[in-house]
């Protein structure tokens, strides 16, 4: 069974930093793109960032996320990370780890999902 397990979410203040981790198991890590999506209350699940297994491809959403977030991974550890800085209240969402055989920004193309980790940014 494929498992994607997120960790690192929590409650932070505006301007703080936070790093999320996603540990993958049960799949051929090098055969999938790994990505982060997020979903805020009342909004559709949206693409955040994507990375291929060796880090040669990195995609970011066309938003302010590009300036503040960094996606990275460890193929040896089968883990993907999302480093977030200068966090804003609008970053508040459930963050989902995803694995997809297809390079994509579409949630409908995702093959496997983690169960999500809550990030709350509030003063």
mmCIF file of N, CA and C in Angstrom:
data_model
loop_
_atom_site.group_PDB
_atom_site.id
_atom_site.type_symbol
_atom_site.label_atom_id
_atom_site.label_comp_id
_atom_site.label_asym_id
_atom_site.label_seq_id
_atom_site.Cartn_x
_atom_site.Cartn_y
_atom_site.Cartn_z
ATOM 1 N N UNK A 1 0.838 -1.189 0.000
ATOM 2 C CA UNK A 1 0.000 0.000 0.000
ATOM 3 C C UNK A 1 0.879 1.248 0.000
ATOM 4 N N UNK A 2 0.562 2.169 -0.888
ATOM 5 C CA UNK A 2 1.280 3.432 -0.945
ATOM 6 C C UNK A 2 0.881 4.290 0.243
ATOM 7 N N UNK A 3 1.877 4.874 0.887
ATOM 8 C CA UNK A 3 1.629 5.791 1.985
ATOM 9 C C UNK A 3 2.442 7.057 1.808
ATOM 10 N N UNK A 4 1.790 8.187 1.978
ATOM 11 C CA UNK A 4 2.432 9.489 2.011
ATOM 12 C C UNK A 4 2.066 10.115 3.345
ATOM 13 N N UNK A 5 3.046 10.337 4.184
ATOM 14 C CA UNK A 5 2.806 10.796 5.543
ATOM 15 C C UNK A 5 3.458 12.155 5.741
ATOM 16 N N UNK A 6 2.618 13.176 5.931
ATOM 17 C CA UNK A 6 3.101 14.530 6.150
ATOM 18 C C UNK A 6 3.395 14.770 7.623
ATOM 19 N N UNK A 7 4.322 15.673 7.871
ATOM 20 C CA UNK A 7 4.608 16.114 9.221
ATOM 21 C C UNK A 7 5.149 17.537 9.170
ATOM 22 N N UNK A 8 5.136 18.207 10.305
ATOM 23 C CA UNK A 8 5.725 19.526 10.407
ATOM 24 C C UNK A 8 4.742 20.674 10.463
ATOM 25 N N UNK A 9 3.466 20.401 10.259
ATOM 26 C CA UNK A 9 2.477 21.456 10.344
ATOM 27 C C UNK A 9 2.286 21.938 11.768
ATOM 28 N N UNK A 10 1.619 23.075 11.895
ATOM 29 C CA UNK A 10 1.379 23.611 13.215
ATOM 30 C C UNK A 10 0.897 25.039 13.168
ATOM 31 N N UNK A 11 0.925 25.670 14.323
ATOM 32 C CA UNK A 11 0.475 27.049 14.496
ATOM 33 C C UNK A 11 1.692 27.955 14.577
ATOM 34 N N UNK A 12 1.738 28.972 13.709
ATOM 35 C CA UNK A 12 2.853 29.909 13.697
ATOM 36 C C UNK A 12 2.345 31.334 13.561
ATOM 37 N N UNK A 13 3.216 32.280 13.863
ATOM 38 C CA UNK A 13 2.893 33.694 13.742
ATOM 39 C C UNK A 13 3.256 34.218 12.363
ATOM 40 N N UNK A 14 2.585 35.273 11.895
ATOM 41 C CA UNK A 14 2.987 35.884 10.626
ATOM 42 C C UNK A 14 4.468 36.245 10.625
ATOM 43 N N UNK A 15 5.129 35.955 9.514
ATOM 44 C CA UNK A 15 6.549 36.205 9.379
ATOM 45 C C UNK A 15 7.429 35.038 9.774
ATOM 46 N N UNK A 16 6.865 34.058 10.436
ATOM 47 C CA UNK A 16 7.629 32.891 10.863
ATOM 48 C C UNK A 16 7.916 31.952 9.693
ATOM 49 N N UNK A 17 8.745 30.966 9.957
ATOM 50 C CA UNK A 17 9.094 29.942 8.985
ATOM 51 C C UNK A 17 8.664 28.578 9.480
ATOM 52 N N UNK A 18 8.454 27.676 8.543
ATOM 53 C CA UNK A 18 8.029 26.326 8.871
ATOM 54 C C UNK A 18 8.446 25.410 7.729
ATOM 55 N N UNK A 19 8.879 24.212 8.053
ATOM 56 C CA UNK A 19 9.243 23.228 7.040
ATOM 57 C C UNK A 19 8.374 21.986 7.188
ATOM 58 N N UNK A 20 7.723 21.613 6.106
ATOM 59 C CA UNK A 20 6.913 20.407 6.065
ATOM 60 C C UNK A 20 7.716 19.267 5.456
ATOM 61 N N UNK A 21 7.438 18.057 5.910
ATOM 62 C CA UNK A 21 8.071 16.864 5.364
ATOM 63 C C UNK A 21 7.005 15.878 4.927
ATOM 64 N N UNK A 22 7.326 15.091 3.920
ATOM 65 C CA UNK A 22 6.442 14.032 3.449
ATOM 66 C C UNK A 22 7.282 12.793 3.191
ATOM 67 N N UNK A 23 7.042 11.761 3.964
ATOM 68 C CA UNK A 23 7.750 10.496 3.808
ATOM 69 C C UNK A 23 6.909 9.547 2.961
ATOM 70 N N UNK A 24 7.495 9.065 1.871
ATOM 71 C CA UNK A 24 6.796 8.188 0.946
ATOM 72 C C UNK A 24 7.242 6.747 1.140
ATOM 73 N N UNK A 25 6.313 5.833 0.964
ATOM 74 C CA UNK A 25 6.627 4.414 1.009
ATOM 75 C C UNK A 25 5.660 3.658 0.114
ATOM 76 N N UNK A 26 6.078 2.495 -0.349
ATOM 77 C CA UNK A 26 5.213 1.647 -1.145
ATOM 78 C C UNK A 26 5.120 2.002 -2.614
ATOM 79 N N UNK A 27 5.947 2.919 -3.073
ATOM 80 C CA UNK A 27 5.970 3.268 -4.488
ATOM 81 C C UNK A 27 7.406 3.439 -4.953
ATOM 82 N N UNK A 28 7.594 3.350 -6.258
ATOM 83 C CA UNK A 28 8.909 3.602 -6.841
ATOM 84 C C UNK A 28 9.116 5.105 -6.884
ATOM 85 N N UNK A 29 9.848 5.607 -5.908
ATOM 86 C CA UNK A 29 9.975 7.048 -5.717
ATOM 87 C C UNK A 29 10.501 7.749 -6.964
ATOM 88 N N UNK A 30 11.437 7.132 -7.647
ATOM 89 C CA UNK A 30 12.046 7.761 -8.811
ATOM 90 C C UNK A 30 11.127 7.781 -10.027
ATOM 91 N N UNK A 31 10.006 7.066 -9.975
ATOM 92 C CA UNK A 31 9.073 7.020 -11.099
ATOM 93 C C UNK A 31 7.946 8.041 -10.981
ATOM 94 N N UNK A 32 7.929 8.802 -9.897
ATOM 95 C CA UNK A 32 6.848 9.744 -9.645
ATOM 96 C C UNK A 32 7.371 11.153 -9.424
ATOM 97 N N UNK A 33 6.567 12.118 -9.847
ATOM 98 C CA UNK A 33 6.759 13.481 -9.411
ATOM 99 C C UNK A 33 6.099 13.622 -8.041
ATOM 100 N N UNK A 34 6.752 14.341 -7.158
ATOM 101 C CA UNK A 34 6.200 14.615 -5.842
ATOM 102 C C UNK A 34 5.807 16.079 -5.785
ATOM 103 N N UNK A 35 4.680 16.339 -5.157
ATOM 104 C CA UNK A 35 4.136 17.690 -5.173
ATOM 105 C C UNK A 35 3.471 18.030 -3.847
ATOM 106 N N UNK A 36 3.263 19.317 -3.661
ATOM 107 C CA UNK A 36 2.482 19.841 -2.544
ATOM 108 C C UNK A 36 1.294 20.612 -3.088
ATOM 109 N N UNK A 37 0.136 20.358 -2.510
ATOM 110 C CA UNK A 37 -1.075 21.121 -2.750
ATOM 111 C C UNK A 37 -1.569 21.643 -1.411
ATOM 112 N N UNK A 38 -2.447 22.622 -1.459
ATOM 113 C CA UNK A 38 -3.049 23.111 -0.225
ATOM 114 C C UNK A 38 -4.500 23.465 -0.466
ATOM 115 N N UNK A 39 -5.277 23.427 0.595
ATOM 116 C CA UNK A 39 -6.694 23.743 0.503
ATOM 117 C C UNK A 39 -7.113 24.530 1.733
ATOM 118 N N UNK A 40 -7.574 25.743 1.492
ATOM 119 C CA UNK A 40 -8.086 26.601 2.541
ATOM 120 C C UNK A 40 -9.600 26.485 2.595
ATOM 121 N N UNK A 41 -10.206 26.826 3.728
ATOM 122 C CA UNK A 41 -11.669 26.757 3.830
ATOM 123 C C UNK A 41 -12.356 27.562 2.737
ATOM 124 N N UNK A 42 -13.331 26.942 2.081
ATOM 125 C CA UNK A 42 -14.092 27.616 1.047
ATOM 126 C C UNK A 42 -13.395 27.743 -0.292
ATOM 127 N N UNK A 43 -12.229 27.150 -0.446
ATOM 128 C CA UNK A 43 -11.476 27.245 -1.686
ATOM 129 C C UNK A 43 -11.181 25.862 -2.256
ATOM 130 N N UNK A 44 -10.888 25.834 -3.549
ATOM 131 C CA UNK A 44 -10.475 24.599 -4.202
ATOM 132 C C UNK A 44 -9.059 24.231 -3.785
ATOM 133 N N UNK A 45 -8.767 22.949 -3.862
ATOM 134 C CA UNK A 45 -7.401 22.523 -3.623
ATOM 135 C C UNK A 45 -6.501 23.079 -4.728
ATOM 136 N N UNK A 46 -5.412 23.716 -4.343
ATOM 137 C CA UNK A 46 -4.567 24.392 -5.312
ATOM 138 C C UNK A 46 -3.135 23.872 -5.279
ATOM 139 N N UNK A 47 -2.517 23.915 -6.435
ATOM 140 C CA UNK A 47 -1.137 23.497 -6.596
ATOM 141 C C UNK A 47 -0.199 24.467 -5.902
ATOM 142 N N UNK A 48 0.823 23.934 -5.256
ATOM 143 C CA UNK A 48 1.835 24.744 -4.599
ATOM 144 C C UNK A 48 3.204 24.575 -5.263
ATOM 145 N N UNK A 49 3.681 23.336 -5.359
ATOM 146 C CA UNK A 49 5.014 23.082 -5.906
ATOM 147 C C UNK A 49 5.151 21.620 -6.284
ATOM 148 N N UNK A 50 6.087 21.339 -7.180
ATOM 149 C CA UNK A 50 6.355 19.981 -7.653
ATOM 150 C C UNK A 50 7.848 19.797 -7.865
ATOM 151 N N UNK A 51 8.315 18.573 -7.676
ATOM 152 C CA UNK A 51 9.717 18.251 -7.884
ATOM 153 C C UNK A 51 9.835 16.843 -8.449
ATOM 154 N N UNK A 52 10.815 16.622 -9.318
ATOM 155 C CA UNK A 52 11.088 15.266 -9.764
ATOM 156 C C UNK A 52 12.111 14.615 -8.841
ATOM 157 N N UNK A 53 12.385 13.356 -9.083
ATOM 158 C CA UNK A 53 13.121 12.567 -8.099
ATOM 159 C C UNK A 53 14.529 13.072 -7.824
ATOM 160 N N UNK A 54 15.203 13.617 -8.848
ATOM 161 C CA UNK A 54 16.577 14.069 -8.644
ATOM 162 C C UNK A 54 16.694 15.586 -8.467
ATOM 163 N N UNK A 55 15.554 16.263 -8.386
ATOM 164 C CA UNK A 55 15.557 17.701 -8.172
ATOM 165 C C UNK A 55 15.850 18.526 -9.398
ATOM 166 N N UNK A 56 15.945 17.891 -10.566
ATOM 167 C CA UNK A 56 16.239 18.614 -11.785
ATOM 168 C C UNK A 56 15.080 19.439 -12.312
ATOM 169 N N UNK A 57 13.877 19.101 -11.895
ATOM 170 C CA UNK A 57 12.684 19.845 -12.272
ATOM 171 C C UNK A 57 12.016 20.363 -11.013
ATOM 172 N N UNK A 58 11.738 21.658 -10.991
ATOM 173 C CA UNK A 58 10.993 22.276 -9.894
ATOM 174 C C UNK A 58 9.970 23.229 -10.473
ATOM 175 N N UNK A 59 8.722 23.018 -10.116
ATOM 176 C CA UNK A 59 7.635 23.899 -10.512
ATOM 177 C C UNK A 59 7.057 24.556 -9.270
ATOM 178 N N UNK A 60 6.631 25.801 -9.428
ATOM 179 C CA UNK A 60 5.956 26.521 -8.369
ATOM 180 C C UNK A 60 4.683 27.157 -8.905
ATOM 181 N N UNK A 61 3.739 27.366 -8.032
ATOM 182 C CA UNK A 61 2.516 28.052 -8.407
ATOM 183 C C UNK A 61 2.817 29.482 -8.833
ATOM 184 N N UNK A 62 1.974 30.003 -9.728
ATOM 185 C CA UNK A 62 2.113 31.388 -10.172
ATOM 186 C C UNK A 62 1.466 32.301 -9.137
ATOM 187 N N UNK A 63 2.155 32.464 -8.031
ATOM 188 C CA UNK A 63 1.665 33.267 -6.923
ATOM 189 C C UNK A 63 2.852 33.704 -6.089
ATOM 190 N N UNK A 64 2.573 34.363 -4.979
ATOM 191 C CA UNK A 64 3.643 34.790 -4.083
ATOM 192 C C UNK A 64 4.347 33.617 -3.411
ATOM 193 N N UNK A 65 3.774 32.429 -3.534
ATOM 194 C CA UNK A 65 4.428 31.227 -3.031
ATOM 195 C C UNK A 65 5.834 31.085 -3.606
ATOM 196 N N UNK A 66 5.994 31.438 -4.888
ATOM 197 C CA UNK A 66 7.278 31.303 -5.576
ATOM 198 C C UNK A 66 8.404 32.026 -4.844
ATOM 199 N N UNK A 67 8.104 33.168 -4.254
ATOM 200 C CA UNK A 67 9.123 33.994 -3.619
ATOM 201 C C UNK A 67 9.469 33.548 -2.208
ATOM 202 N N UNK A 68 8.649 32.703 -1.619
ATOM 203 C CA UNK A 68 8.787 32.396 -0.203
ATOM 204 C C UNK A 68 8.951 30.920 0.112
ATOM 205 N N UNK A 69 8.574 30.046 -0.807
ATOM 206 C CA UNK A 69 8.602 28.607 -0.552
ATOM 207 C C UNK A 69 9.670 27.939 -1.410
ATOM 208 N N UNK A 70 10.266 26.882 -0.879
ATOM 209 C CA UNK A 70 11.246 26.092 -1.606
ATOM 210 C C UNK A 70 10.904 24.614 -1.453
ATOM 211 N N UNK A 71 10.788 23.912 -2.584
ATOM 212 C CA UNK A 71 10.574 22.477 -2.546
ATOM 213 C C UNK A 71 11.914 21.775 -2.754
ATOM 214 N N UNK A 72 12.129 20.705 -2.019
ATOM 215 C CA UNK A 72 13.343 19.917 -2.144
ATOM 216 C C UNK A 72 13.021 18.478 -1.777
ATOM 217 N N UNK A 73 13.970 17.592 -2.009
ATOM 218 C CA UNK A 73 13.728 16.203 -1.637
ATOM 219 C C UNK A 73 15.026 15.479 -1.339
ATOM 220 N N UNK A 74 14.873 14.293 -0.799
ATOM 221 C CA UNK A 74 15.966 13.358 -0.609
ATOM 222 C C UNK A 74 15.523 12.043 -1.220
ATOM 223 N N UNK A 75 16.113 11.693 -2.354
ATOM 224 C CA UNK A 75 15.745 10.437 -2.997
ATOM 225 C C UNK A 75 16.118 9.246 -2.123
ATOM 226 N N UNK A 76 17.272 9.325 -1.467
ATOM 227 C CA UNK A 76 17.716 8.241 -0.603
ATOM 228 C C UNK A 76 16.744 8.008 0.544
ATOM 229 N N UNK A 77 16.179 9.094 1.079
ATOM 230 C CA UNK A 77 15.242 8.990 2.196
ATOM 231 C C UNK A 77 13.795 8.903 1.737
ATOM 232 N N UNK A 78 13.560 9.026 0.431
ATOM 233 C CA UNK A 78 12.210 9.017 -0.142
ATOM 234 C C UNK A 78 11.311 10.018 0.582
ATOM 235 N N UNK A 79 11.839 11.217 0.709
ATOM 236 C CA UNK A 79 11.155 12.269 1.439
ATOM 237 C C UNK A 79 11.193 13.570 0.641
ATOM 238 N N UNK A 80 10.083 14.283 0.645
ATOM 239 C CA UNK A 80 10.005 15.583 0.009
ATOM 240 C C UNK A 80 9.717 16.631 1.078
ATOM 241 N N UNK A 81 10.276 17.824 0.896
ATOM 242 C CA UNK A 81 10.158 18.889 1.878
ATOM 243 C C UNK A 81 9.561 20.137 1.248
ATOM 244 N N UNK A 82 8.932 20.930 2.066
ATOM 245 C CA UNK A 82 8.478 22.256 1.655
ATOM 246 C C UNK A 82 8.923 23.249 2.719
ATOM 247 N N UNK A 83 9.913 24.058 2.378
ATOM 248 C CA UNK A 83 10.395 25.099 3.270
ATOM 249 C C UNK A 83 9.585 26.362 3.028
ATOM 250 N N UNK A 84 8.956 26.871 4.061
ATOM 251 C CA UNK A 84 8.099 28.035 3.960
ATOM 252 C C UNK A 84 8.649 29.134 4.853
ATOM 253 N N UNK A 85 8.749 30.324 4.311
ATOM 254 C CA UNK A 85 9.220 31.471 5.068
ATOM 255 C C UNK A 85 8.285 32.649 4.859
ATOM 256 N N UNK A 86 8.442 33.656 5.706
ATOM 257 C CA UNK A 86 7.605 34.859 5.633
ATOM 258 C C UNK A 86 6.131 34.499 5.531
ATOM 259 N N UNK A 87 5.705 33.615 6.388
ATOM 260 C CA UNK A 87 4.344 33.096 6.316
ATOM 261 C C UNK A 87 3.318 34.181 6.605
ATOM 262 N N UNK A 88 2.205 34.079 5.899
ATOM 263 C CA UNK A 88 1.113 35.032 5.993
ATOM 264 C C UNK A 88 -0.164 34.315 6.406
ATOM 265 N N UNK A 89 -1.116 35.041 6.966
ATOM 266 C CA UNK A 89 -2.397 34.410 7.286
ATOM 267 C C UNK A 89 -3.045 33.717 6.091
ATOM 268 N N UNK A 90 -2.844 34.241 4.874
ATOM 269 C CA UNK A 90 -3.412 33.618 3.681
ATOM 270 C C UNK A 90 -2.788 32.274 3.353
ATOM 271 N N UNK A 91 -1.673 31.941 3.993
ATOM 272 C CA UNK A 91 -1.065 30.628 3.810
ATOM 273 C C UNK A 91 -1.762 29.560 4.646
ATOM 274 N N UNK A 92 -2.668 29.964 5.503
ATOM 275 C CA UNK A 92 -3.387 29.016 6.336
ATOM 276 C C UNK A 92 -4.179 28.052 5.464
ATOM 277 N N UNK A 93 -3.935 26.765 5.638
ATOM 278 C CA UNK A 93 -4.577 25.742 4.818
ATOM 279 C C UNK A 93 -4.157 24.375 5.321
ATOM 280 N N UNK A 94 -4.837 23.364 4.824
ATOM 281 C CA UNK A 94 -4.336 22.008 4.962
ATOM 282 C C UNK A 94 -3.399 21.753 3.787
ATOM 283 N N UNK A 95 -2.202 21.321 4.085
ATOM 284 C CA UNK A 95 -1.202 21.058 3.064
ATOM 285 C C UNK A 95 -1.125 19.555 2.811
ATOM 286 N N UNK A 96 -1.250 19.175 1.537
ATOM 287 C CA UNK A 96 -1.277 17.777 1.140
ATOM 288 C C UNK A 96 -0.052 17.420 0.318
ATOM 289 N N UNK A 97 0.554 16.316 0.659
ATOM 290 C CA UNK A 97 1.592 15.719 -0.157
ATOM 291 C C UNK A 97 0.937 14.881 -1.252
ATOM 292 N N UNK A 98 1.538 14.860 -2.440
ATOM 293 C CA UNK A 98 0.958 14.146 -3.566
ATOM 294 C C UNK A 98 2.038 13.479 -4.397
ATOM 295 N N UNK A 99 1.673 12.367 -5.011
ATOM 296 C CA UNK A 99 2.548 11.664 -5.946
ATOM 297 C C UNK A 99 1.804 11.465 -7.252
ATOM 298 N N UNK A 100 2.471 11.769 -8.360
ATOM 299 C CA UNK A 100 1.828 11.652 -9.663
ATOM 300 C C UNK A 100 2.813 11.145 -10.700
ATOM 301 N N UNK A 101 2.342 10.233 -11.534
ATOM 302 C CA UNK A 101 3.171 9.710 -12.615
ATOM 303 C C UNK A 101 3.327 10.746 -13.717
ATOM 304 N N UNK A 102 2.385 11.678 -13.785
ATOM 305 C CA UNK A 102 2.358 12.721 -14.803
ATOM 306 C C UNK A 102 2.806 14.043 -14.212
ATOM 307 N N UNK A 103 3.630 14.779 -14.935
ATOM 308 C CA UNK A 103 3.996 16.114 -14.483
ATOM 309 C C UNK A 103 2.790 17.021 -14.692
ATOM 310 N N UNK A 104 2.328 17.636 -13.608
ATOM 311 C CA UNK A 104 1.038 18.301 -13.663
ATOM 312 C C UNK A 104 0.902 19.316 -12.543
ATOM 313 N N UNK A 105 -0.006 20.257 -12.750
ATOM 314 C CA UNK A 105 -0.443 21.177 -11.707
ATOM 315 C C UNK A 105 -1.884 20.897 -11.307
ATOM 316 N N UNK A 106 -2.470 19.845 -11.858
ATOM 317 C CA UNK A 106 -3.885 19.565 -11.657
ATOM 318 C C UNK A 106 -4.093 18.511 -10.584
ATOM 319 N N UNK A 107 -4.913 18.826 -9.606
ATOM 320 C CA UNK A 107 -5.199 17.863 -8.554
ATOM 321 C C UNK A 107 -5.871 16.609 -9.104
ATOM 322 N N UNK A 108 -6.623 16.744 -10.208
ATOM 323 C CA UNK A 108 -7.316 15.605 -10.790
ATOM 324 C C UNK A 108 -6.363 14.589 -11.404
ATOM 325 N N UNK A 109 -5.128 14.969 -11.646
ATOM 326 C CA UNK A 109 -4.134 14.071 -12.214
ATOM 327 C C UNK A 109 -3.350 13.304 -11.152
ATOM 328 N N UNK A 110 -3.518 13.665 -9.900
ATOM 329 C CA UNK A 110 -2.721 13.072 -8.835
ATOM 330 C C UNK A 110 -3.100 11.617 -8.616
ATOM 331 N N UNK A 111 -2.085 10.770 -8.459
ATOM 332 C CA UNK A 111 -2.317 9.349 -8.245
ATOM 333 C C UNK A 111 -2.475 8.980 -6.775
ATOM 334 N N UNK A 112 -1.712 9.610 -5.910
ATOM 335 C CA UNK A 112 -1.752 9.301 -4.487
ATOM 336 C C UNK A 112 -1.690 10.578 -3.669
ATOM 337 N N UNK A 113 -2.434 10.574 -2.572
ATOM 338 C CA UNK A 113 -2.491 11.713 -1.659
ATOM 339 C C UNK A 113 -2.122 11.304 -0.244
ATOM 340 N N UNK A 114 -1.444 12.205 0.452
ATOM 341 C CA UNK A 114 -1.358 12.094 1.887
ATOM 342 C C UNK A 114 -2.639 12.605 2.519
ATOM 343 N N UNK A 115 -2.757 12.456 3.824
ATOM 344 C CA UNK A 115 -3.970 12.879 4.518
ATOM 345 C C UNK A 115 -3.936 14.334 4.950
ATOM 346 N N UNK A 116 -2.814 14.985 4.763
ATOM 347 C CA UNK A 116 -2.730 16.409 5.002
ATOM 348 C C UNK A 116 -2.218 16.773 6.376
ATOM 349 N N UNK A 117 -1.647 17.963 6.464
ATOM 350 C CA UNK A 117 -1.207 18.522 7.730
ATOM 351 C C UNK A 117 -1.633 19.985 7.791
ATOM 352 N N UNK A 118 -2.166 20.390 8.916
ATOM 353 C CA UNK A 118 -2.718 21.733 9.065
ATOM 354 C C UNK A 118 -1.617 22.736 9.344
ATOM 355 N N UNK A 119 -1.624 23.826 8.587
ATOM 356 C CA UNK A 119 -0.765 24.973 8.840
ATOM 357 C C UNK A 119 -1.662 26.165 9.139
ATOM 358 N N UNK A 120 -1.490 26.747 10.303
ATOM 359 C CA UNK A 120 -2.269 27.907 10.705
ATOM 360 C C UNK A 120 -1.331 29.062 10.995
ATOM 361 N N UNK A 121 -1.546 30.182 10.313
ATOM 362 C CA UNK A 121 -0.731 31.381 10.484
ATOM 363 C C UNK A 121 -1.634 32.470 11.034
ATOM 364 N N UNK A 122 -1.390 32.862 12.257
ATOM 365 C CA UNK A 122 -2.260 33.828 12.914
ATOM 366 C C UNK A 122 -1.506 34.546 14.016
ATOM 367 N N UNK A 123 -1.850 35.811 14.220
ATOM 368 C CA UNK A 123 -1.296 36.583 15.317
ATOM 369 C C UNK A 123 -2.192 36.547 16.534
#
